[in-house]
Coordinates of C-alpha atoms in Angstrom, one line a residue:
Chain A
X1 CA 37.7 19.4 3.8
X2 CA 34.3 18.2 4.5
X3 CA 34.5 16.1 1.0
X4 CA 37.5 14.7 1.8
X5 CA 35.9 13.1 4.9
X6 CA 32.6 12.1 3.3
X7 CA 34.6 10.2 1.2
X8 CA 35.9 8.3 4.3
X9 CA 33.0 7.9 5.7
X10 CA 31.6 6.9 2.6
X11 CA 32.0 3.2 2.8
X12 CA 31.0 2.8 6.5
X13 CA 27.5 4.7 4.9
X14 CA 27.1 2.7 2.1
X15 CA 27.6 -0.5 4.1
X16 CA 24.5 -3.0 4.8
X17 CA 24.9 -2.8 8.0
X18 CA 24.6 1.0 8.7
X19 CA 21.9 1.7 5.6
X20 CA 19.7 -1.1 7.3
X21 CA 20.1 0.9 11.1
X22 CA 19.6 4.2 9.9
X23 CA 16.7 3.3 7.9
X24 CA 15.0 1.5 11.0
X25 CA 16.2 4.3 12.9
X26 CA 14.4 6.8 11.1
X27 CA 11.2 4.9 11.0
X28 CA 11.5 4.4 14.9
X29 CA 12.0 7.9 15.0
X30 CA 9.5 8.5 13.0
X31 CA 7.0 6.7 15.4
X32 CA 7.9 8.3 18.2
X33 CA 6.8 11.5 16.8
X34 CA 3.9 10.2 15.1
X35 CA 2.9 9.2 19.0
X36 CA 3.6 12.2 20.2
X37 CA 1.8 14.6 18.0
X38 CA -0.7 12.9 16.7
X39 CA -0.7 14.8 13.1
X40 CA -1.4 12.7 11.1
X41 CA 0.4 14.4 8.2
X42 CA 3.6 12.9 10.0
X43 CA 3.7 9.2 9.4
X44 CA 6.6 7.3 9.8
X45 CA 7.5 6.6 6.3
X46 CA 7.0 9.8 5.3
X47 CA 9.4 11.3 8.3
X48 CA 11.7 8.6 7.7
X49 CA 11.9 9.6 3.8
X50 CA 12.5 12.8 4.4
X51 CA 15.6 12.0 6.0
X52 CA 16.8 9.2 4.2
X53 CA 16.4 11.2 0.9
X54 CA 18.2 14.1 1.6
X55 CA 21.2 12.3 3.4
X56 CA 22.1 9.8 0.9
X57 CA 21.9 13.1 -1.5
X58 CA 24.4 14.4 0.3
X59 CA 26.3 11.6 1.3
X60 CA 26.8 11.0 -2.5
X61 CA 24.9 7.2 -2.1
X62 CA 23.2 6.3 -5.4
X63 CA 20.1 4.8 -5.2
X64 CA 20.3 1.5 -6.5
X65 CA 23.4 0.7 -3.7
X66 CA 20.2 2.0 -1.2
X67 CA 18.0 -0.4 -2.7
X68 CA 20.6 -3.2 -2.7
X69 CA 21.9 -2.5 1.3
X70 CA 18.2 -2.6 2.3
X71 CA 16.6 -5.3 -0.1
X72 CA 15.6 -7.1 3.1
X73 CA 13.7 -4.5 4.2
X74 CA 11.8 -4.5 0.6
X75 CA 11.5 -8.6 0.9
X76 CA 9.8 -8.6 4.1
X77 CA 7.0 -6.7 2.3
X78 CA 5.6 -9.9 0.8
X79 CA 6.2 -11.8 4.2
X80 CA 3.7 -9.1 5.8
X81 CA 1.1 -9.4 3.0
X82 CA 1.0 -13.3 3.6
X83 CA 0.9 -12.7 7.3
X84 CA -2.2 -11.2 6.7
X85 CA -3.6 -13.9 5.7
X86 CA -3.7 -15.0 9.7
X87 CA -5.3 -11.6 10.6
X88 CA -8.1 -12.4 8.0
X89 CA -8.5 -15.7 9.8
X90 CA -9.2 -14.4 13.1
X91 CA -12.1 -11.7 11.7
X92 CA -13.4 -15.0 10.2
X93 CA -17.0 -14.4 11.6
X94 CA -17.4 -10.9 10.2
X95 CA -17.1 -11.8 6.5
X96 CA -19.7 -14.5 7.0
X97 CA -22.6 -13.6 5.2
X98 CA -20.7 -10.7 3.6
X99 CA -18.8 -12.3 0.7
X100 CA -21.4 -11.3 -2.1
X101 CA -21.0 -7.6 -0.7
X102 CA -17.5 -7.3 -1.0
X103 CA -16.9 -8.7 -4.4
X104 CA -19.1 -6.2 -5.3
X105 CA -18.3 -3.3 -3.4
X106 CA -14.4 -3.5 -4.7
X107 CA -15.0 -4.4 -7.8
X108 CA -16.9 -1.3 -8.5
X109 CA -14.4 0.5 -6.4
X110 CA -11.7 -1.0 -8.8
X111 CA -13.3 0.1 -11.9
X112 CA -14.1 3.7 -10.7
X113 CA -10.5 3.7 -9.5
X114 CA -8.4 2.6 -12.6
X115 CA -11.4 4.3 -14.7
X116 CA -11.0 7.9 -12.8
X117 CA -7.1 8.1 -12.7
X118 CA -6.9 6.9 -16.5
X119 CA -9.1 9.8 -18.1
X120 CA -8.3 12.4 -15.5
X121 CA -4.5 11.9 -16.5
X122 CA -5.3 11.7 -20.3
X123 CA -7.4 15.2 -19.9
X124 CA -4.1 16.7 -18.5
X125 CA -2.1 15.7 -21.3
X126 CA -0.5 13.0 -19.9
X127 CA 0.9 10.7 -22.2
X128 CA 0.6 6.7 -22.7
X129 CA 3.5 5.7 -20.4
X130 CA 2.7 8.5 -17.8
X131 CA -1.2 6.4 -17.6
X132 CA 0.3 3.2 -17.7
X133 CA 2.3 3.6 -15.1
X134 CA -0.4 5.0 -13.3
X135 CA -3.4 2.6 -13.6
X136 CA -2.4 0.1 -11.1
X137 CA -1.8 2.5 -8.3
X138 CA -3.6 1.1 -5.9
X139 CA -2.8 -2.0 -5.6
X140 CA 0.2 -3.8 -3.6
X141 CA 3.8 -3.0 -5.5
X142 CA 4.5 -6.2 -6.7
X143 CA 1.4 -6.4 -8.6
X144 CA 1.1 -2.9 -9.6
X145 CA 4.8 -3.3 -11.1
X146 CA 4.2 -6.2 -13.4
X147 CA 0.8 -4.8 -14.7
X148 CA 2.0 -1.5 -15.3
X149 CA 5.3 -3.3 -17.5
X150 CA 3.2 -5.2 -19.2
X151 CA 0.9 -2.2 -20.3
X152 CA 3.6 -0.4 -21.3
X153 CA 4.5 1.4 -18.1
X154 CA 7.6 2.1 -15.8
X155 CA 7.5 -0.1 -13.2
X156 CA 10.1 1.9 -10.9
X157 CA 7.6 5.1 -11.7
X158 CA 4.5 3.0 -10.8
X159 CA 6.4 1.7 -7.6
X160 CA 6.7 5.3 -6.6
X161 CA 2.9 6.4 -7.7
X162 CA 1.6 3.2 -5.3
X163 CA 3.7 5.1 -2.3
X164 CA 2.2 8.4 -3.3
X165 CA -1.2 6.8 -3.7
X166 CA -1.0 4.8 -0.1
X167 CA 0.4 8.0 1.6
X168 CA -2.7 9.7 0.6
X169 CA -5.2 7.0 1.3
X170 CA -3.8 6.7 4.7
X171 CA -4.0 10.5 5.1
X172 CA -7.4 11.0 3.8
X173 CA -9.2 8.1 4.0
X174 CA -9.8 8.0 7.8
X175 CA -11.0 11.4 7.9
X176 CA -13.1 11.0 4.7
X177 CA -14.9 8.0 6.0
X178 CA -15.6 10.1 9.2
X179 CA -16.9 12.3 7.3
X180 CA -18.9 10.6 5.4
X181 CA -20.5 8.9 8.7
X182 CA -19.4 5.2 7.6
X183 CA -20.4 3.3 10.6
X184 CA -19.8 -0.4 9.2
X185 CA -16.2 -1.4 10.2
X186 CA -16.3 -3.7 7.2
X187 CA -16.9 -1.1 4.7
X188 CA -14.2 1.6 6.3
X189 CA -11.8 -1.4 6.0
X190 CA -12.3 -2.2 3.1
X191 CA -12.4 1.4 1.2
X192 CA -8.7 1.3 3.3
X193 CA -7.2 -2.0 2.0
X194 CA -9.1 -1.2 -2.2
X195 CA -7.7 2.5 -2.3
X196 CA -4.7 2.5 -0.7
X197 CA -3.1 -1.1 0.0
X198 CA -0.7 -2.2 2.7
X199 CA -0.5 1.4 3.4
X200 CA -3.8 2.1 4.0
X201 CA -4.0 -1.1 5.6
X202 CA -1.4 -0.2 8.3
X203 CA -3.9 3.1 9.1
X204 CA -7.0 0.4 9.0
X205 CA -5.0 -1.4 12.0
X206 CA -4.8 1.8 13.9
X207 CA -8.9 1.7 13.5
X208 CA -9.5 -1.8 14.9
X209 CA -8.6 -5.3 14.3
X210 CA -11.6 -5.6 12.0
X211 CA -11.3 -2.9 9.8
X212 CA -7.5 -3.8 9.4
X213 CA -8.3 -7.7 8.8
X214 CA -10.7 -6.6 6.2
X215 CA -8.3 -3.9 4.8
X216 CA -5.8 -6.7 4.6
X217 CA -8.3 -9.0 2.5
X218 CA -9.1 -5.9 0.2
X219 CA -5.8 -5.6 -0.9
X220 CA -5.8 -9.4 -2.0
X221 CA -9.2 -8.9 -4.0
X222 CA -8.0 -5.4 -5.3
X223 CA -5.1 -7.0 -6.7
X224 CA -6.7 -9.6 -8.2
X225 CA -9.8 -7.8 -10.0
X226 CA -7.3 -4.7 -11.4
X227 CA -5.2 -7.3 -13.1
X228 CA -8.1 -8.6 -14.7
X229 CA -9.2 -5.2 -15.3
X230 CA -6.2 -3.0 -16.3
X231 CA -6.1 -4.5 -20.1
X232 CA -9.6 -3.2 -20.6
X233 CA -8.6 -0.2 -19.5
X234 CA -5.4 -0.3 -22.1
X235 CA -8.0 0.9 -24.6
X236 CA -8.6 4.0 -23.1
X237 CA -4.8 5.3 -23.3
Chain B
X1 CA -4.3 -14.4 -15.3
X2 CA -1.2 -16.6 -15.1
X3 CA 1.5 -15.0 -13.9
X4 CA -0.9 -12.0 -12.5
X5 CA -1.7 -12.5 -9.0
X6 CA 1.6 -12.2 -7.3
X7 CA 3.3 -15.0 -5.0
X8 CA 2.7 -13.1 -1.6
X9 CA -1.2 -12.8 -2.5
X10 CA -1.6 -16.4 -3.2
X11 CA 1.0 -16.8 0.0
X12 CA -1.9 -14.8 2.0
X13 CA -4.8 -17.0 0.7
X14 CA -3.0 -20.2 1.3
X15 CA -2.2 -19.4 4.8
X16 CA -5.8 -18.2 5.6
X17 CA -6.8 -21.8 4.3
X18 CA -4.4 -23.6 6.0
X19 CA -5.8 -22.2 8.8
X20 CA -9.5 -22.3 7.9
X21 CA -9.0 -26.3 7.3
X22 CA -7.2 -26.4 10.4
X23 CA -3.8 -27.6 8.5
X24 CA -1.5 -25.0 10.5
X25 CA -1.8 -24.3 14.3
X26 CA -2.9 -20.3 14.5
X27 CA -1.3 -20.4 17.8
X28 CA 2.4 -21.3 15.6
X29 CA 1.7 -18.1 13.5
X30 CA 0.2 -15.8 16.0
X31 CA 2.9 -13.5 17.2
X32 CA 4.7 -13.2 14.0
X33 CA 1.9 -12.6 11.8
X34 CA 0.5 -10.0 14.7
X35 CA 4.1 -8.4 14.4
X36 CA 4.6 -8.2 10.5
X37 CA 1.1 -6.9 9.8
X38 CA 1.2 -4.0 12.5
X39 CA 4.5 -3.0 11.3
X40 CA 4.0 -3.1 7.4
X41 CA 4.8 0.5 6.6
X42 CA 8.3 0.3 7.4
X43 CA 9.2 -2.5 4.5
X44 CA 8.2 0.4 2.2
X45 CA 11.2 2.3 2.9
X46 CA 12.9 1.4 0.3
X47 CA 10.0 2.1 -2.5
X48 CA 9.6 5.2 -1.2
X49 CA 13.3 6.4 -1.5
X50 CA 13.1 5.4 -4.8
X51 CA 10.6 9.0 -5.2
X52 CA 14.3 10.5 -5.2
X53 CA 15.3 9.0 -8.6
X54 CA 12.4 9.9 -10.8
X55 CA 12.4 13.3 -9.3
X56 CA 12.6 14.9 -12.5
X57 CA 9.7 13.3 -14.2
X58 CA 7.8 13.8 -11.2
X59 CA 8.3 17.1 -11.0
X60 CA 7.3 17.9 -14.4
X61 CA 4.1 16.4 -14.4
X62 CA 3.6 17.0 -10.4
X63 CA 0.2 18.4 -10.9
X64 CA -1.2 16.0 -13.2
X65 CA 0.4 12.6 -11.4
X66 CA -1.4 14.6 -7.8
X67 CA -4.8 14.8 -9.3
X68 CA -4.8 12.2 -10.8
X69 CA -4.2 9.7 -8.2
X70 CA -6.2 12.4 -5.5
X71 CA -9.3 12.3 -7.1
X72 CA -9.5 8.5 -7.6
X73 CA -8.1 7.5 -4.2
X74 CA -11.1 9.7 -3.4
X75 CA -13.8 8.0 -5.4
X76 CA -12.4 4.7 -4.6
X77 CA -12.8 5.5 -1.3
X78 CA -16.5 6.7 -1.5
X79 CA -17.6 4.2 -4.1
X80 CA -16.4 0.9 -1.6
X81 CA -17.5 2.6 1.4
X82 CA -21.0 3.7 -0.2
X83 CA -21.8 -0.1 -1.5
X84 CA -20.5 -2.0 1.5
X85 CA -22.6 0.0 4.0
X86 CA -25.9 -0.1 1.5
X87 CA -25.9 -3.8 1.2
X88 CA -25.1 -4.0 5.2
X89 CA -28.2 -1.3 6.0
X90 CA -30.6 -3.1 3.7
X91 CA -29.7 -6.5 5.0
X92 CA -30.5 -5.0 8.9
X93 CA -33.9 -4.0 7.8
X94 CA -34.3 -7.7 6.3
X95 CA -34.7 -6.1 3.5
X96 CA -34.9 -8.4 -0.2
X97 CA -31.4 -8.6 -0.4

């Protein structure tokens, strides 16, 4: 009985239309009790996956018909990285006299980073594609998925290991940086934007327009020094 | 490094210089820029769905995959936090850097 009428409903919740509503839906949802509670466990995308996972599970919807229905959604993540390219230009006067700094500060950040996941992994056994797949973590998903396939990686795994990884930034970092009495906007942002990417960035916004700006450029830098780096780092597999 | 640096990274540096050299009008990006980059997290719905398919491999190595990525989110964090806000404290006490 219940079956028979998934199966009808089946193509009205496999259509574009729908997937693309309930997904937003979920999000919205999502922020609504994000607002309300303030826990900072329940973010949005982690709210609105626990939904979406379960019902197209039962709903019988494979993933790649998700993935096709809301490829927009997935498109407009490259709009938002270039659109942070006008949020950088309006913290213009706080990277004056800072650009030495934060070359150096990521960097190093990036090296620890792909360094530390590497041989913690390798000293748990895992194996090659397991670390490939994990080295560029934290950096945005387009680049992390083209480093980690050319390294010998899955690029679908690493797309899920660079949600895992933002998740966790976004958690964590705040509350670490708090901790740690970080005063400096610039250096909360960018710890935000090099650890955790657009995801931590989103968090960074929530902190100020400065620590987000900056987040935003760390992600660009990030990117751009662990694809230099992750073929060094091929030698430790 | 061809080929490395994806198209929306270079698509963030080119509008920041566009801007910089005064070549696009900030006011003609403003509200769409302020409204993409606030709402980022929601165009990672469908990566993070896609934790559903690789469930199984996940699963297995749970525990490593965790740590792994814990512990150097963690130093990560620490290490670009700790550099940024020595080279900023020395410069305010005109220090030699």
């Amino acid at each position: 009985m219940i079956n028979s009428i998934l199966d009808q409903l089946r193509p009205i919740f496999s259509s574009e239309v729908f997937l693309l509503m309930f997904s937003m839906g979920t999000f919205l949802l999502g922020v609504l009790i994000y607002k309300r509670t303030k826990i900072t466990l329940l973010q949005p995308l982690l709210i609105s996956m626990v939904i979406l996972i379960p019902f197209l599970k039962i709903t019988g919807i494979d993933y790649p018909t998700f993935f096709q229905q809301t490829r927009i959604l997935n498109f407009m993540l490259g709009p938002s990285v270039v659109a942070l390219g006008y949020v950088l230009y309006e913290q213009i006067e706080q990277i004056k006299g800072n650009v030495i700094s934060i070359l150096t500060s990521v960097f190093i950040g990036s090296v620890v980073g792909i360094g530390s996941v590497v041989l913690i992994a390798k000293a748990m056994g895992a194996d090659r594609m397991l670390m490939a797949s994990l080295a560029p973590k934290s950096v945005t998903t387009p680049i992390a998925m083209s480093l980690s396939e050319k390294s010998g990686g899955a690029p679908a795994l690493t797309a899920a290991f660079v949600v895992i990884c933002g998740i966790f930034g976004g958690l964590v970092g705040p509350v670490l940086l708090r901790k740690m009495g970080i005063k400096s906007k610039i250096a909360q942002g960018l710890a935000m934007g090099s650890s955790s990417h657009a995801l931590g960035t989103a968090r960074a916004m929530e902190m100020g327009a400065v620590e987000g700006a900056i987040s935003g450029l760390a992600i660009g830098i990030m990117g751009i020094m662990t694809a230099l780096l992750v073929p060094f780092a091929e030698h430790l597999f | 490094m061809q080929g490395f640096i994806p198209g929306s990274v270079l698509g963030m540096i080119l509008l920041f210089l566009c801007l910089f050299f005064k070549i696009i009008k900030p006011d003609n990006v403003k509200s769409v820029s302020v409204v993409l980059s606030k709402n980022m997290a929601v165009f990672f719905i469908p990566a993070g769905v896609g934790l559903m398919v690789y469930a199984e491999i996940l699963s297995k190595s749970l525990f490593t995959i965790l740590a792994a990525i814990a512990v150097s989110t963690v130093l990560t964090i620490v290490t670009v936090a700790l550099i940024q806000d020595n080279f900023e404290k020395r410069r305010a006490k005109g220090g030699t850097k």
